[in-house]
Amino acid sequence: MSTWHEYIQKEATLPEWPYPIRYGEVNEVAADVLVIGGGVAGLQAAISAARKGVKVAVVERGHAKRSGAGGAGVDHWHGAVTNPCSRVTPLMYTNACYDSMQGYTGGHVRYIITSESWDTLQECEKMGVQIRDVNDEFKGADFRDEETKLTFAYDYRSRHVIRVWGYNIKVKVYEEAKRLGVNIYNRMMPTHLLTADGKQGKRVVGATAVDTRTGEFYVFSSKATVICTGGAGRLYDFSPEVTASSSMGNMNAAGVGEAIGWNAGAEFVCMEGSGPGRLSGYAYAPYSMANAHNTYHGTPVVDAEGKEVPWVDAFNRPVKSQQGRFLPSEGQDFILGEGIGISRYLEQFRNNTLIPDLPERIIKGEFKLPLYADMTRLPEVERRNIFGMMVGNEGKTRIPIYDTMTRAGFDPDKDLFQAPVVTPEGYAHANFWSTGVNTPPAIRMLGGGGFLIDWDLRTNLEGLYVGAGGNLFGGGCHGESHTTGRYAGRHAADYAKTAPEPVVDSRQVEAEKSHAYVALKQDKGGNGWKEINAAIARIMRDYCGRYKNEQTLNLGLRLLNELKTTELASAYASNPHELGRLLECHALISVGELAMKSSLARKASNSILDFHRLDYPEMDPPGWNKLLPIKQVDGKVEVRELPLDFHLKPPYASTYEENYRLHCGL
Ligand SMILES: Cc1cc2nc3c(=O)[nH]c(=O)nc-3n(C[C@H](O)[C@H](O)[C@H](O)COP(=O)(O)OP(=O)(O)OC[C@H]3O[C@@H](n4cnc5c(N)ncnc54)[C@H](O)[C@@H]3O)c2cc1C
């Protein structure tokens, strides 16, 4: 029997819960390094810690073999600037990101990433990931280096974004972690970080968790802990039943890492930043419709009558040749590439793209819908690279898009590939399948903020480190997540080697245990986790959306608290899975509170953070050009001020190179 429907038809009843239920049964696990979140960052953290000879445990919400945003693959790896073909240095790349974001990104994290991204990728190669054109599929292509057989994306001259055959990358890092003896605990829902004496702000000594299959309770004690749980995708929007819902995200991305960090007293920055939630479930399955962005960068787009949409460079000058779409233009240093966790680009580093006034030209009738990708106009190597190598390896595209379309007869050598038909504004960005106009304007997502970390990727809490894209201030995408995970794991292991034994506070464990099981005792007439999650998302959209003021934020906080103390307090869970989802709702409320409190602290509008205070409408007043680190001390919120370039100020050295040399631990 292969499907749910077949089962119901045959048995005429719902299946029994398939696992033994053991609510309240306690398992104790001791590790030197505990990694929370087994995505690509988490597994790399585990691998680098294990290579240092310490005992490592990973706590994962799904199954680490395929979990996370990177579980289904990757086709291009960013930040590998030290590869032998690159014309970009770590400093050039770091400054390009930092300056583009006017300082609102962790420069030190960018420097760490670019210093080690290529080394990390080569380690993946050793694990069995193909990172070179070893079969000479693209021999002689502009984007290939004949000596190393590396192939590049976005900028064929500067050569720092590497195209990879990464459909199996998650499986390979998983196998490596297992080979090194890492203990992986799948299907776990962490509820809290354990701290010395059970106190907020003290050394982190482990975590508690619930097994979402058996309901058992786990107490992990650890000398060092690394959080790698990705982002908080279900905070502003929750619509899992909508086709392609949250398909760029991950149902398990409920902000639990941020929540347990916040509740333990960790410090965060830029959590007031947000952006259009364009990947939230109202658009199309990733890469499933024609477009000219990311994996499809460079693809010719034509209208219903075959008229080609022109390309422009970063300065809005025409790009006449197809080759030019992949080259920096006059006045540019290099092209940074997209999908690196920054929302603004200075012109010197911006991509070539389709004409920005395409919406107006569609309205005037110059281009007729629908639009199509016409890959027949590409040179053969580019065509095979995009609809072949890239679509065949990109996350979530190998089977759903490449295989399905190919089996259905699509042939890029002769067929056109249709773009979605949306309102003209939807064509303002070359990524047609996920543009903001396909989603209600109120939909938002957190943008760019995360744990404030030092040059060791350590938080303000002793023993607590962070790796990853989604919840690290200065993190990025796939390669960045591997690299920061690897760096954080190495530092956590170094700390663990000399750290005192962790002492778990039994009162804290007992309190967590009784809190974790409350929902099981509730009357089943109350709300379930889906209603609660939808209510949280509604409150966030309404009261902490793009436009907000003191009143809406305070009302939002009140509503979140009411939800927590009424509907959530009386919500029920029928099985360990529902219990896990309800516990995630607690986490979502914590992250929502963190975002609202951060928003209250910034009494100024800020264009980079897409942060609009109606009561402080002046955009970017100079006095507010700073970070506002926020944390909880004894349950009370504390906010301080920090210069944007804090990572180059005492106690740190004044240059990136010197800080990296002092802290990299190599
Ligand atoms: C379709 C798609 C295509 C992409 N293509 C590219 C690309 O080509 N290039 C690129 O650079 N980037 C790409 N990305 C982005 C890239 O995959 C992510 O940036 C990267 O995977 C982030 O890694 P991570 O380990 O930080 O987070 P994730 O991969 O999201 O992993 C987080 C892990 O934590 C687990 N977790 C979550 N909550 C908990 C919890 N409460 N307890 C325990 N575990 C938890 C999750 O199950 C998951 O395993 C793509 C993403 C998608 C979705």
XYZ file of C-alpha atoms and ligand atoms in Angstrom:
719
model
C 0.000 0.000 0.000
C 1.610 3.244 -1.032
C -0.687 6.122 -0.141
C -2.847 7.365 2.691
C -5.925 7.173 0.445
C -5.265 3.555 -0.455
C -4.935 2.713 3.213
C -8.241 4.383 4.135
C -10.028 2.722 1.212
C -8.745 -0.697 2.127
C -9.063 -0.519 5.912
C -12.083 1.815 6.101
C -10.585 3.323 9.239
C -7.839 5.693 10.273
C -4.507 4.086 11.152
C -3.493 3.648 14.765
C -0.637 5.795 16.073
C 2.265 3.654 14.828
C 4.759 4.219 17.658
C 4.743 3.244 21.323
C 3.570 6.177 23.441
C 5.786 6.852 26.436
C 4.882 10.318 27.681
C 6.957 11.398 30.621
C 9.605 8.706 30.293
C 12.965 10.444 30.716
C 16.120 9.786 28.673
C 19.362 11.429 29.659
C 22.061 12.026 27.068
C 25.472 13.564 27.761
C 27.576 15.112 25.001
C 30.531 17.437 24.770
C 28.879 19.352 21.936
C 25.134 19.418 21.369
C 23.965 20.646 17.967
C 20.337 21.715 17.737
C 19.103 21.491 14.133
C 20.543 18.941 11.713
C 20.348 20.898 8.450
C 23.467 21.450 6.387
C 24.826 23.906 8.955
C 24.064 21.610 11.872
C 25.631 18.550 10.299
C 28.730 20.515 9.360
C 28.936 21.775 12.945
C 28.679 18.189 14.135
C 31.317 16.990 11.653
C 33.876 19.643 12.532
C 33.315 19.108 16.261
C 33.588 15.322 15.886
C 36.828 15.730 13.929
C 38.227 17.428 17.013
C 37.652 14.210 18.920
C 34.751 15.291 21.126
C 31.445 13.498 21.661
C 28.693 15.072 19.573
C 24.902 14.777 19.621
C 22.536 16.332 17.073
C 18.903 17.051 17.914
C 16.846 17.270 14.716
C 13.163 18.074 14.223
C 12.766 15.991 11.059
C 15.179 13.344 9.781
C 18.680 14.678 9.253
C 19.275 12.682 6.076
C 17.071 15.002 4.022
C 15.790 17.678 6.395
C 16.017 21.434 6.037
C 16.028 23.926 3.193
C 19.182 22.293 1.825
C 17.869 18.744 2.080
C 16.732 18.507 -1.526
C 19.884 19.858 -3.137
C 21.757 22.899 -4.345
C 23.012 24.081 -7.729
C 25.210 27.049 -6.918
C 27.487 27.718 -3.973
C 28.235 31.292 -2.918
C 31.228 32.958 -1.358
C 33.933 30.552 -2.574
C 36.226 33.480 -3.252
C 39.465 31.684 -2.405
C 39.020 29.151 -5.212
C 41.947 29.249 -7.655
C 39.952 30.976 -10.420
C 38.414 33.746 -8.328
C 39.275 37.393 -8.878
C 37.617 38.396 -5.607
C 39.148 38.322 -2.133
C 37.405 37.794 1.218
C 37.895 41.479 1.978
C 36.445 42.635 -1.351
C 33.398 40.408 -0.917
C 32.897 41.343 2.735
C 33.089 45.052 1.994
C 30.718 44.657 -0.959
C 28.085 43.022 1.285
C 28.646 45.356 4.205
C 28.586 48.517 2.103
C 25.579 47.363 0.088
C 23.686 46.845 3.345
C 25.052 50.136 4.768
C 26.411 48.145 7.690
C 23.275 46.160 8.541
C 24.872 42.753 8.107
C 27.504 41.028 10.215
C 30.724 41.909 8.395
C 32.732 39.504 10.523
C 30.419 36.631 9.569
C 30.852 37.511 5.871
C 34.606 37.521 6.273
C 34.600 34.148 8.025
C 32.367 32.731 5.292
C 34.477 33.970 2.422
C 37.708 32.867 4.069
C 36.519 29.276 4.444
C 33.714 28.677 1.936
C 35.994 27.162 -0.730
C 37.698 24.882 1.842
C 34.283 23.756 3.040
C 33.176 23.009 -0.514
C 36.306 20.957 -1.143
C 35.497 18.930 1.974
C 32.043 18.272 0.527
C 33.777 17.068 -2.633
C 35.752 14.582 -0.561
C 32.479 13.365 0.938
C 31.182 12.540 -2.552
C 29.560 15.720 -3.873
C 30.429 16.574 -7.477
C 31.691 20.142 -7.600
C 33.549 20.006 -10.941
C 32.597 19.165 -14.491
C 34.448 15.871 -14.214
C 32.549 14.344 -17.134
C 33.462 17.248 -19.426
C 29.795 17.990 -20.167
C 30.584 21.671 -20.597
C 34.062 21.549 -22.078
C 34.945 24.866 -23.694
C 32.042 26.788 -22.151
C 32.586 30.402 -21.027
C 31.636 29.477 -17.498
C 34.158 26.638 -17.161
C 37.803 26.705 -16.140
C 39.549 24.054 -18.199
C 42.285 23.322 -15.684
C 40.208 22.878 -12.516
C 36.987 21.942 -14.353
C 35.127 24.285 -12.023
C 32.045 25.972 -13.490
C 30.679 29.330 -12.375
C 27.391 31.218 -12.119
C 26.332 34.906 -12.374
C 29.757 36.423 -13.091
C 31.933 34.478 -15.494
C 34.828 36.891 -15.109
C 35.097 37.094 -11.316
C 34.346 33.385 -10.799
C 33.427 33.152 -7.119
C 29.952 31.501 -7.291
C 30.486 27.836 -8.123
C 27.926 25.682 -9.908
C 27.659 22.321 -8.160
C 25.958 18.995 -8.825
C 24.525 19.125 -5.308
C 21.384 16.982 -5.437
C 22.954 14.559 -2.919
C 24.791 17.043 -0.714
C 22.633 16.550 2.350
C 22.883 12.795 2.182
C 26.653 13.040 1.875
C 27.137 15.300 4.908
C 24.714 13.087 6.839
C 26.750 9.990 5.971
C 29.948 11.746 6.991
C 28.474 12.758 10.349
C 27.367 9.152 10.947
C 30.767 7.841 9.874
C 32.410 10.077 12.480
C 30.190 8.640 15.200
C 27.871 11.621 15.676
C 24.718 10.562 17.540
C 21.696 11.938 15.715
C 18.370 12.167 17.518
C 15.703 12.649 14.870
C 12.048 13.782 15.302
C 12.863 15.812 18.411
C 11.207 19.027 19.530
C 13.529 21.018 21.811
C 11.640 22.970 24.446
C 14.306 24.929 26.315
C 17.995 25.497 26.760
C 19.306 24.410 30.133
C 21.441 26.983 31.919
C 23.724 26.911 34.933
C 21.583 27.108 38.097
C 18.555 27.282 35.803
C 19.145 31.029 35.427
C 18.643 33.225 32.383
C 21.923 34.651 31.086
C 24.140 31.936 32.581
C 26.258 29.321 30.808
C 24.264 27.026 28.532
C 24.635 23.406 29.664
C 22.211 21.525 27.434
C 18.583 21.363 26.368
C 15.350 19.517 26.956
C 13.290 17.995 24.153
C 10.239 15.866 23.436
C 10.317 12.946 20.996
C 7.484 13.691 18.574
C 6.874 9.998 17.855
C 6.932 8.423 21.318
C 6.365 11.488 23.469
C 9.408 10.629 25.592
C 11.256 13.424 27.359
C 14.958 13.995 26.686
C 17.469 15.803 28.854
C 20.648 16.605 26.940
C 23.581 17.868 28.947
C 26.451 19.421 27.022
C 29.578 21.450 27.578
C 28.862 23.492 24.465
C 25.748 23.909 22.318
C 25.394 25.074 18.714
C 22.061 26.349 17.389
C 21.482 25.641 13.677
C 17.715 25.525 13.331
C 17.234 27.803 10.316
C 14.560 30.503 10.249
C 11.034 31.163 11.493
C 8.988 30.557 8.331
C 5.600 30.087 9.975
C 5.645 33.330 11.963
C 3.853 35.690 9.581
C 2.039 33.228 7.397
C 0.601 29.806 7.934
C -1.157 28.043 5.095
C 0.268 24.525 4.809
C -2.684 23.257 2.790
C -2.288 25.825 0.029
C -0.520 24.319 -2.964
C 3.203 24.977 -2.849
C 2.747 26.449 0.590
C 5.931 27.698 2.110
C 7.688 25.595 -0.442
C 10.913 27.592 -0.279
C 10.759 27.228 3.459
C 10.352 24.276 5.660
C 7.407 23.328 7.854
C 9.821 22.701 10.706
C 11.169 26.238 10.545
C 9.249 27.590 13.503
C 11.915 29.803 15.000
C 12.585 27.383 17.836
C 16.326 28.103 17.854
C 15.714 31.821 18.247
C 13.007 31.226 20.853
C 15.072 29.005 23.123
C 18.023 31.362 22.742
C 15.886 34.404 23.575
C 14.400 32.708 26.606
C 17.838 31.676 27.847
C 19.071 35.288 27.672
C 20.891 35.363 24.314
C 21.284 38.701 22.574
C 19.802 39.455 19.141
C 20.090 42.242 16.581
C 17.962 43.534 13.716
C 14.976 41.383 14.611
C 12.898 44.456 13.722
C 13.949 43.987 10.090
C 11.475 42.333 7.749
C 10.734 41.962 4.063
C 7.960 40.933 1.695
C 7.004 37.342 2.403
C 7.108 36.475 -1.219
C 7.981 32.831 -0.752
C 5.052 32.086 1.436
C 2.645 29.782 -0.310
C 0.620 31.994 -2.599
C 3.087 31.784 -5.421
C 4.280 28.746 -7.405
C 6.426 25.764 -6.599
C 10.082 26.816 -6.621
C 11.518 27.137 -10.135
C 8.411 25.525 -11.617
C 7.546 28.417 -13.943
C 9.622 30.307 -16.459
C 11.712 33.171 -15.155
C 15.159 34.658 -15.644
C 16.534 34.659 -12.130
C 18.773 32.556 -9.891
C 18.974 29.065 -11.425
C 17.494 30.501 -14.651
C 19.722 33.591 -14.727
C 20.468 34.568 -18.316
C 17.422 32.843 -19.818
C 15.828 34.777 -22.712
C 12.237 35.777 -21.953
C 9.871 36.420 -24.851
C 6.287 37.602 -25.035
C 3.309 35.802 -26.573
C 4.412 36.981 -30.029
C 8.031 35.994 -29.615
C 9.356 39.500 -28.874
C 12.336 39.272 -26.556
C 12.420 41.253 -23.308
C 15.673 43.275 -23.174
C 18.270 42.993 -20.417
C 19.937 45.878 -18.596
C 23.042 46.164 -16.457
C 23.296 47.512 -12.910
C 23.224 51.084 -14.219
C 20.143 50.447 -16.365
C 22.175 50.405 -19.599
C 21.218 47.880 -22.277
C 23.027 44.544 -22.200
C 23.129 43.621 -25.843
C 24.749 40.193 -25.905
C 23.722 37.030 -24.098
C 27.282 36.666 -22.890
C 27.019 40.126 -21.331
C 24.304 38.892 -18.968
C 27.024 36.966 -17.135
C 29.682 39.687 -17.016
C 30.234 42.803 -14.920
C 29.705 45.939 -16.946
C 31.828 49.061 -17.142
C 32.071 50.684 -13.707
C 31.456 47.470 -11.819
C 34.023 45.728 -9.661
C 32.312 42.359 -9.730
C 28.826 40.899 -9.466
C 27.994 39.571 -6.010
C 25.231 37.200 -7.089
C 21.778 36.819 -5.607
C 20.477 34.760 -2.731
C 23.206 35.655 -0.258
C 21.041 37.048 2.510
C 21.307 40.722 1.639
C 18.399 42.829 0.460
C 20.247 45.787 -1.100
C 23.087 45.955 -3.607
C 25.258 48.896 -4.473
C 25.336 49.322 -8.242
C 28.980 48.212 -8.400
C 27.937 44.717 -7.343
C 24.419 44.353 -8.734
C 23.313 41.722 -11.218
C 22.323 42.173 -14.840
C 18.608 41.577 -15.196
C 15.455 42.156 -17.250
C 14.335 45.756 -17.853
C 12.865 47.134 -14.606
C 9.982 48.898 -16.403
C 8.626 45.669 -17.886
C 5.336 46.074 -15.919
C 4.638 49.481 -17.503
C 5.566 48.209 -20.939
C 3.158 45.278 -20.498
C 0.386 47.687 -19.502
C 1.092 49.837 -22.582
C 0.837 46.736 -24.764
C 4.474 46.621 -25.829
C 4.796 43.063 -24.492
C 1.853 40.663 -24.600
C 1.183 38.047 -21.920
C 1.870 35.272 -21.347
C 5.615 35.482 -21.244
C 7.805 32.467 -21.970
C 11.355 31.343 -21.376
C 12.826 30.659 -24.798
C 15.917 28.601 -24.091
C 16.292 27.762 -27.784
C 17.874 31.218 -28.111
C 20.667 30.255 -25.733
C 23.925 28.678 -26.856
C 23.603 24.920 -26.407
C 25.969 24.715 -23.402
C 24.036 27.400 -21.527
C 20.735 25.703 -22.316
C 21.943 22.310 -21.122
C 23.462 23.912 -18.095
C 20.288 25.700 -17.009
C 17.677 23.109 -17.901
C 19.775 20.082 -17.099
C 22.592 20.560 -14.679
C 21.132 23.454 -12.636
C 17.448 22.481 -12.576
C 18.565 18.877 -12.101
C 20.452 19.697 -8.912
C 18.726 22.725 -7.398
C 16.702 22.184 -4.221
C 13.247 20.709 -4.824
C 13.594 20.667 -8.601
C 15.284 17.403 -9.629
C 12.134 15.274 -9.430
C 9.184 17.718 -9.339
C 10.415 19.964 -12.143
C 13.191 18.394 -14.193
C 11.968 14.799 -14.201
C 8.276 15.631 -14.431
C 8.660 18.071 -17.295
C 11.115 15.875 -19.156
C 8.876 12.820 -18.827
C 5.943 14.933 -20.013
C 7.904 15.697 -23.164
C 9.319 19.169 -22.512
C 12.404 19.716 -24.612
C 14.292 22.998 -24.098
C 15.880 22.574 -27.539
C 12.557 23.341 -29.153
C 9.835 24.126 -26.589
C 8.917 27.347 -24.834
C 8.409 27.304 -21.088
C 5.543 29.469 -19.859
C 5.836 32.065 -17.103
C 2.959 32.489 -14.647
C 0.292 34.979 -15.686
C 0.172 37.550 -12.916
C -0.619 41.240 -12.570
C 1.915 43.365 -14.502
C 3.695 44.412 -11.298
C 4.636 40.764 -10.902
C 7.171 41.146 -13.707
C 9.129 43.905 -11.966
C 11.559 41.263 -10.745
C 12.955 38.484 -12.924
C 11.857 35.848 -10.426
C 8.274 35.503 -11.673
C 7.268 32.399 -9.725
C 7.687 33.883 -6.275
C 7.201 37.614 -6.660
C 5.566 39.633 -3.919
C 2.551 40.508 -6.029
C 1.414 36.918 -6.029
C 1.018 37.116 -2.274
C -1.195 39.413 -0.229
C 0.815 42.591 0.484
C 0.497 42.095 4.228
C 2.561 38.923 4.154
C 5.975 39.548 5.650
C 8.889 37.565 6.918
C 11.760 38.339 9.230
C 14.671 39.860 7.366
C 18.339 39.593 8.124
C 18.317 39.710 11.921
C 19.471 37.007 14.271
C 21.742 36.047 17.118
C 24.455 38.602 17.811
C 27.677 36.644 17.694
C 31.357 37.390 18.122
C 34.350 36.407 16.002
C 34.064 32.831 17.366
C 30.382 32.714 16.317
C 29.641 32.586 20.032
C 26.648 34.360 21.527
C 26.796 36.464 24.685
C 26.042 33.248 26.615
C 28.960 31.078 27.620
C 28.795 27.749 25.816
C 26.263 28.848 23.151
C 27.311 29.119 19.489
C 25.349 29.647 16.277
C 25.871 28.382 12.743
C 23.502 28.725 9.770
C 21.858 31.022 7.313
C 18.466 31.833 8.731
C 19.127 32.902 12.293
C 22.652 34.274 12.199
C 23.231 38.017 11.799
C 25.317 38.087 8.627
C 24.422 34.575 7.463
C 23.499 33.792 3.888
C 22.455 30.749 1.894
C 23.665 27.223 1.280
C 27.452 27.554 1.203
C 27.298 30.147 3.967
C 25.346 27.741 6.168
C 27.815 24.881 5.688
C 30.695 27.234 6.367
C 29.352 28.924 9.478
C 28.177 25.581 10.862
C 31.642 24.147 10.324
C 33.278 27.169 12.001
C 30.855 27.240 14.956
C 31.226 23.491 15.539
C 35.008 23.805 15.588
C 34.875 26.591 18.162
C 32.282 24.809 20.280
C 34.530 21.735 20.363
C 37.581 23.796 21.343
C 35.619 25.345 24.179
C 34.202 21.980 25.266
C 37.665 20.479 25.538
C 38.589 22.655 28.481
C 35.159 23.629 29.809
C 33.990 22.414 33.226
C 31.478 19.566 33.358
C 27.933 20.824 32.772
C 25.715 20.766 35.828
C 22.043 20.482 34.969
C 19.608 22.145 37.341
C 16.990 19.533 38.271
C 14.340 22.168 39.094
C 14.699 23.633 35.613
C 14.306 20.168 34.095
C 11.205 19.435 36.186
C 9.632 22.784 35.275
C 10.272 22.136 31.584
C 8.892 18.646 31.813
C 5.611 19.690 33.352
C 5.261 22.579 30.888
C 5.925 20.283 27.919
C 3.012 17.969 28.638
C 0.292 20.495 29.579
C -1.485 20.163 26.225
C -2.084 16.448 26.732
C -4.304 17.097 29.713
C -6.585 19.590 27.968
C -10.160 19.087 26.956
C -10.267 18.195 23.251
C -12.953 20.822 22.683
C -10.304 23.561 22.683
C -8.070 24.699 19.871
C -5.473 22.628 18.080
C -2.052 23.757 16.904
C -3.154 24.887 13.451
C -5.682 27.397 14.785
C -3.102 28.757 17.206
C -0.416 29.046 14.519
C -2.862 30.833 12.208
C -3.770 33.253 15.009
C -0.100 34.019 15.742
C 0.523 34.718 12.050
C -2.524 36.987 11.932
C -1.369 39.000 14.928
C 2.108 39.374 13.420
C 0.753 40.497 10.048
C -1.681 42.985 11.528
C 0.308 44.470 14.386
C 3.915 44.053 13.280
C 3.522 44.301 9.505
C 5.328 46.694 7.224
C 3.820 49.749 8.916
C 3.590 49.948 12.669
C 3.627 52.334 15.586
C 3.941 52.214 19.364
C 0.237 51.435 19.761
C 0.007 48.609 17.244
C 3.154 46.995 18.627
C 1.940 47.195 22.229
C -1.459 45.864 21.176
C 0.261 43.061 19.296
C 2.271 42.134 22.361
C -0.892 42.137 24.441
C -2.650 39.899 21.929
C 0.248 37.455 21.765
C 0.240 37.265 25.538
C -3.531 36.753 25.638
C -3.241 34.025 23.052
C -0.545 32.361 25.140
C -2.463 32.540 28.393
C -5.897 31.618 27.040
C -6.216 29.677 23.755
C -2.687 28.254 23.753
C -2.830 27.426 27.454
C -5.987 25.389 26.836
C -5.045 23.937 23.442
C -4.961 20.175 23.099
C -2.641 17.631 21.510
C -3.923 14.183 20.562
C -0.561 12.602 19.910
C 3.192 13.361 20.150
C 3.224 14.950 16.688
C 0.549 17.466 17.642
C 2.332 18.042 20.923
C 5.477 19.009 19.012
C 3.540 21.387 16.786
C 1.885 23.028 19.799
C 5.236 23.466 21.505
C 6.369 25.190 18.318
C 3.513 27.661 18.811
C 5.072 28.654 22.138
C 8.311 29.243 20.262
C 6.590 31.271 17.541
C 5.064 33.522 20.183
C 8.489 34.054 21.743
C 9.975 35.024 18.376
C 6.975 37.266 17.672
C 7.546 39.019 20.999
C 11.230 39.375 20.189
C 10.388 40.985 16.824
C 7.843 43.347 18.381
C 10.094 44.353 21.254
C 12.951 44.969 18.834
C 10.556 47.073 16.743
C 9.581 49.123 19.782
C 13.240 49.780 20.558
C 13.989 51.301 17.140
C 12.243 54.667 17.273
C 13.107 55.565 13.701
C 12.234 54.278 10.255
C 14.997 52.442 8.435
C 15.103 51.771 4.705
C 17.623 48.903 4.781
C 15.595 47.034 7.384
C 12.386 47.857 5.436
C 11.220 49.161 8.779
C 8.448 51.753 8.785
C 7.464 53.412 12.067
C 4.384 55.536 11.363
C 5.099 57.511 14.520
C 8.711 58.131 13.428
C 8.314 58.601 9.673
C 11.690 60.243 8.967
C 13.663 57.636 7.042
C 17.204 56.809 8.203
C 17.817 59.685 10.647
C 21.600 59.662 11.284
C 21.310 59.288 15.074
C 19.703 55.870 14.598
C 22.347 54.414 12.365
C 23.298 51.698 14.845
C 22.496 48.228 16.078
C 20.217 47.773 19.060
C 21.135 44.454 20.695
C 18.257 43.110 22.753
C 18.089 40.379 25.391
C 16.154 39.313 28.452
C 17.617 39.658 31.931
C 15.496 38.088 34.683
C 12.548 38.205 32.303
C 12.948 41.927 31.597
C 13.977 43.274 28.213
C 17.299 45.115 27.992
C 18.381 47.048 24.918
C 21.792 48.600 24.336
C 23.458 50.408 21.464
C 26.250 49.054 19.312
C 28.059 50.600 16.339
C 27.443 48.870 13.022
C 31.162 48.101 12.718
C 31.446 46.752 16.253
C 33.309 43.745 14.875
C 36.289 45.967 14.032
C 36.296 47.869 17.325
C 37.809 46.940 20.725
C 37.908 44.300 22.128
C 38.484 43.198 18.531
C 41.324 44.260 16.245
C 40.707 46.945 13.656
C 40.997 44.811 10.511
C 39.154 41.777 9.214
C 42.404 39.964 8.429
C 43.797 40.361 11.943
C 40.580 39.312 13.669
C 40.237 36.257 11.482
C 43.850 35.293 12.128
C 43.332 35.633 15.874
C 40.007 33.796 16.029
C 39.821 31.217 13.257
C 41.420 28.545 15.428
C 43.402 27.032 12.547
C 14.251 25.109 -2.976
C 15.470 25.750 -2.426
C 16.569 25.975 -3.239
C 17.716 26.572 -2.745
N 18.787 26.749 -3.561
C 19.911 27.303 -3.103
C 21.070 27.448 -3.922
O 21.119 26.987 -5.059
N 22.140 28.084 -3.413
C 22.157 28.572 -2.152
O 23.162 29.152 -1.757
N 21.101 28.417 -1.337
C 19.991 27.792 -1.774
N 18.905 27.624 -0.944
C 19.021 28.057 0.454
C 19.761 27.029 1.294
O 19.239 25.750 1.060
C 19.660 27.388 2.778
O 20.229 28.661 2.968
C 20.393 26.407 3.667
O 19.877 25.118 3.504
C 20.259 26.804 5.116
O 20.898 25.829 5.879
P 20.641 25.710 7.437
O 21.279 24.464 7.885
O 21.029 26.988 8.068
O 19.060 25.650 7.570
P 18.090 24.509 7.090
O 18.601 23.862 5.865
O 16.730 25.088 7.053
O 18.184 23.460 8.255
C 17.638 23.713 9.530
C 17.502 22.378 10.198
O 17.039 22.551 11.525
C 15.966 21.670 11.743
N 15.103 22.252 12.756
C 14.207 23.255 12.627
N 13.608 23.474 13.790
C 14.145 22.604 14.663
C 13.912 22.334 16.019
N 12.985 22.987 16.689
N 14.637 21.375 16.611
C 15.563 20.666 15.944
N 15.799 20.861 14.640
C 15.111 21.837 14.019
C 15.284 21.510 10.408
O 14.508 20.350 10.344
C 16.496 21.473 9.499
O 17.040 20.199 9.388
C 17.750 27.001 -1.413
C 16.665 26.775 -0.575
C 15.538 26.145 -1.071
C 14.383 25.885 -0.159
